[in-house]
PDB file of C-alpha atoms in Angstrom:
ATOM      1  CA  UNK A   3       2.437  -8.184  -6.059  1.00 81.00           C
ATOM      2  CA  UNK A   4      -0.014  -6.216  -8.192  1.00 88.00           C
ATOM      3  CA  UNK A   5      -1.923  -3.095  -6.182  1.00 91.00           C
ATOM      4  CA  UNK A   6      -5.740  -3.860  -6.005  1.00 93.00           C
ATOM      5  CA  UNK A   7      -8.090  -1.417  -6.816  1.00 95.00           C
ATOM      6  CA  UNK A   8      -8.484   0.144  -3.248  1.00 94.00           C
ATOM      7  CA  UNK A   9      -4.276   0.133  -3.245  1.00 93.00           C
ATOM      8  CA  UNK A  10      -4.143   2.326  -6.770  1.00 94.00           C
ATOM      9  CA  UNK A  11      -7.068   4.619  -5.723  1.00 94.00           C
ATOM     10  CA  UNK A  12      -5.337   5.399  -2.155  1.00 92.00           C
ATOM     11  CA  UNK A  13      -1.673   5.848  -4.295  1.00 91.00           C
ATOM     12  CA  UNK A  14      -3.611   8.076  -6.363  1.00 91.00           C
ATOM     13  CA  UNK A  15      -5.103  10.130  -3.616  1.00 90.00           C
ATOM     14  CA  UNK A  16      -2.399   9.969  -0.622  1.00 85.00           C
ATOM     15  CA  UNK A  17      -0.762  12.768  -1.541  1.00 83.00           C
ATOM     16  CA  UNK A  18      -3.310  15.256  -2.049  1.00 85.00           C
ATOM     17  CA  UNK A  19      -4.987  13.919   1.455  1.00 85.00           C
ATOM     18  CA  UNK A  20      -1.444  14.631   3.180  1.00 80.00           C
ATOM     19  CA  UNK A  21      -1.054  17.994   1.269  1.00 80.00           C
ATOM     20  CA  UNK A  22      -4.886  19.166   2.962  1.00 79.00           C
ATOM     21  CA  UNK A  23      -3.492  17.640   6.126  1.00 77.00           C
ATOM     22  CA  UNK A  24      -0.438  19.863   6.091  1.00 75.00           C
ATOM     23  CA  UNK A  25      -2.598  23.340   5.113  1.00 71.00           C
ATOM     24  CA  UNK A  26      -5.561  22.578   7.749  1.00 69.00           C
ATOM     25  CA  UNK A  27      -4.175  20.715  10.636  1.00 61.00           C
ATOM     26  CA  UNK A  28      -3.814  22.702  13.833  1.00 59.00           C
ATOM     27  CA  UNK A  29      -4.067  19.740  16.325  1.00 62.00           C
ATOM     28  CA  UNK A  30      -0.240  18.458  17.118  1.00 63.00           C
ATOM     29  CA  UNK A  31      -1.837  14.605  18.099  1.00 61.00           C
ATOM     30  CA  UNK A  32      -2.923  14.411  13.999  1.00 61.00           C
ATOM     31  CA  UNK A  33      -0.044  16.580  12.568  1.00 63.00           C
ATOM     32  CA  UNK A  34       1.888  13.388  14.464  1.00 66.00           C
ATOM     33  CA  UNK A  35      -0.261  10.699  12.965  1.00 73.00           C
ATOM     34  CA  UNK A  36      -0.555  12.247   9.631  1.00 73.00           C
ATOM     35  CA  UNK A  37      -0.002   9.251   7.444  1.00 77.00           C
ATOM     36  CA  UNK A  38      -2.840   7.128   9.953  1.00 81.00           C
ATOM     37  CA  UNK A  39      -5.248  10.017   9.440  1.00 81.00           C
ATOM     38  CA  UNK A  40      -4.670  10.055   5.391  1.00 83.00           C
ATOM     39  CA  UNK A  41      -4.914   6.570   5.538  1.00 86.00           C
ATOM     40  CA  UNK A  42      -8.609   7.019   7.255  1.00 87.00           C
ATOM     41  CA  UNK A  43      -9.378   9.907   4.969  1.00 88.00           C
ATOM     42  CA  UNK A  44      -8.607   7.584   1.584  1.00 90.00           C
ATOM     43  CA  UNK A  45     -10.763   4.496   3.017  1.00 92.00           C
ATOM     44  CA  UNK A  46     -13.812   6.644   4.323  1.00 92.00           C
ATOM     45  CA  UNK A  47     -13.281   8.391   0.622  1.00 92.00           C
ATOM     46  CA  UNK A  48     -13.250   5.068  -1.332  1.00 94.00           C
ATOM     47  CA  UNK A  49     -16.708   3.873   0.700  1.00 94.00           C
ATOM     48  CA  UNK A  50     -18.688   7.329  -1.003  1.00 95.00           C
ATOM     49  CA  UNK A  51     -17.119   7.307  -3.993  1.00 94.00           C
ATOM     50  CA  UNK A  52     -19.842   6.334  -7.184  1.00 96.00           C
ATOM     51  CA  UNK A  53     -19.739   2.746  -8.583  1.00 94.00           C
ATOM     52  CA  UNK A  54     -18.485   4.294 -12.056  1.00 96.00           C
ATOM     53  CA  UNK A  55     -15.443   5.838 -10.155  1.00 95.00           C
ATOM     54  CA  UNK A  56     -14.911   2.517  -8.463  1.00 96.00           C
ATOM     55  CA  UNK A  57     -15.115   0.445 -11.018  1.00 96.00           C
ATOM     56  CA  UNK A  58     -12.563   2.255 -13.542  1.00 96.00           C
ATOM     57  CA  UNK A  59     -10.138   1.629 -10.317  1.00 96.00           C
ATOM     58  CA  UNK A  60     -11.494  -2.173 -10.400  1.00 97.00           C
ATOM     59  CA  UNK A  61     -10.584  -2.148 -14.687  1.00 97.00           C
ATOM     60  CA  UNK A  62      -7.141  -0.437 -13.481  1.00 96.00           C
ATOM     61  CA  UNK A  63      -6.529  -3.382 -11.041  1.00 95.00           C
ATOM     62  CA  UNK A  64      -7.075  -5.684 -13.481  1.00 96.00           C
ATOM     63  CA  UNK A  65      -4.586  -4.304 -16.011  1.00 96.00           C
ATOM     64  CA  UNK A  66      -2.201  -3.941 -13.258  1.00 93.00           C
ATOM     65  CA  UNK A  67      -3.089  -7.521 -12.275  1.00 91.00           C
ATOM     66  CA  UNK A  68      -2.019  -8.736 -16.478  1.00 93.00           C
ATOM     67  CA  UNK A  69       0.701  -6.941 -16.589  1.00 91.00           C
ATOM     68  CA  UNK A  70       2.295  -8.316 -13.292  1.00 89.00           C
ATOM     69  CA  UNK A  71       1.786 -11.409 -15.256  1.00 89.00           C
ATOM     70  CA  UNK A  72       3.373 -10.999 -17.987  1.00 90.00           C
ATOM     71  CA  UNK A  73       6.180  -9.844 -16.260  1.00 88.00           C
ATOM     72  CA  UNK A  74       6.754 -12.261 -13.750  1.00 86.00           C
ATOM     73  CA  UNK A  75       4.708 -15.213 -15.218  1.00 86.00           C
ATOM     74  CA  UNK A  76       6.008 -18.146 -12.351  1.00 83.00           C
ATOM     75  CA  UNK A  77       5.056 -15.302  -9.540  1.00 78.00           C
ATOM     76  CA  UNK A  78       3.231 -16.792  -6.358  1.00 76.00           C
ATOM     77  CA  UNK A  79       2.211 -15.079  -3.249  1.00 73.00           C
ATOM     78  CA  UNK A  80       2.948 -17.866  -1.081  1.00 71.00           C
ATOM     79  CA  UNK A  81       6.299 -18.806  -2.341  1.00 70.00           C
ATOM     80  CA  UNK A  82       7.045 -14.141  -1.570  1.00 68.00           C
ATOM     81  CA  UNK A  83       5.592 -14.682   1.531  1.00 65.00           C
ATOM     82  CA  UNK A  84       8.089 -17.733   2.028  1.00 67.00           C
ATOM     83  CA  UNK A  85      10.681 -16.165   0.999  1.00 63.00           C
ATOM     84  CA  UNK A  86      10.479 -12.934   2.780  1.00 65.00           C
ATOM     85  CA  UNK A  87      10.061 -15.242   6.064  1.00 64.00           C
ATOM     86  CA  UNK A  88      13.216 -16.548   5.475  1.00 61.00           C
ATOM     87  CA  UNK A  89      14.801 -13.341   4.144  1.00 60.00           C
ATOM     88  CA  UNK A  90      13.414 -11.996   8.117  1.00 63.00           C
ATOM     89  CA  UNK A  91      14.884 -14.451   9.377  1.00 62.00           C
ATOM     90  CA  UNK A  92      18.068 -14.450   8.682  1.00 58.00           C
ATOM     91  CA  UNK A  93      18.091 -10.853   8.907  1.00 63.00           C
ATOM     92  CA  UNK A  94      17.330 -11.238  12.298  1.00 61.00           C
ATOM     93  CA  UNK A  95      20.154 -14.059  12.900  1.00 53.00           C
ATOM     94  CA  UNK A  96      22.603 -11.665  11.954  1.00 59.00           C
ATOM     95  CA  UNK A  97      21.389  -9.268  14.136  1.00 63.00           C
ATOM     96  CA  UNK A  98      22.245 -11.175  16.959  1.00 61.00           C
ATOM     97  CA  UNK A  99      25.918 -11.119  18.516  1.00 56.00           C
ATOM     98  CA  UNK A 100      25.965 -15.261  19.109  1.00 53.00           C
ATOM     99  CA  UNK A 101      26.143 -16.484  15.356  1.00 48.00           C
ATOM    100  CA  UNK A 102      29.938 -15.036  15.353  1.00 49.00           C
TER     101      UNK A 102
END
């Protein structure tokens, strides 16, 4: 599925977030839940940043958006949704000892 704006903005960002979190962190409860507290950091960041900043994220989303469909033009959400439902479970069947 193509990344939305907020998606290619956090990807963009993530790393430097966990990098800060790495050099300043002292308390062990957020060096634990680093990846929850970048993921805070990214979304609080996205709400200040300017509409110009935002929007070249929106005009990124949208190219990512073409270009997904281009390259897989009979792509539908519901039909990857399906299938990774199905993909679960039968993951999950062979999990269990009573199918053999």
């Amino acid at each position: 599925m193509p990344l939305n704006a907020y998606l290619l903005y956090r990807m963009a960002h993530r790393n430097k977030v966990r990098e800060l979190l790495r050099l300043k962190v002292y308390d062990q409860e957020v060096k634990s839940n680093r990846n929850t507290v970048a993921a805070k950091i990214c979304g609080a960041s996205w709400a200040m940043e300017p509409g110009d900043i935002r929007s070249q994220y929106y005009q990124w989303a949208k190219i990512e958006k073409a270009n997904h469909r281009l390259a897989f033009p009979n792509f539908s959400a519901k039909e990857a949704k399906r299938y990774r439902r199905r993909v679960s479970d039968i993951s999950s069947l062979l999990q269990e000892d009573s199918w053999l």
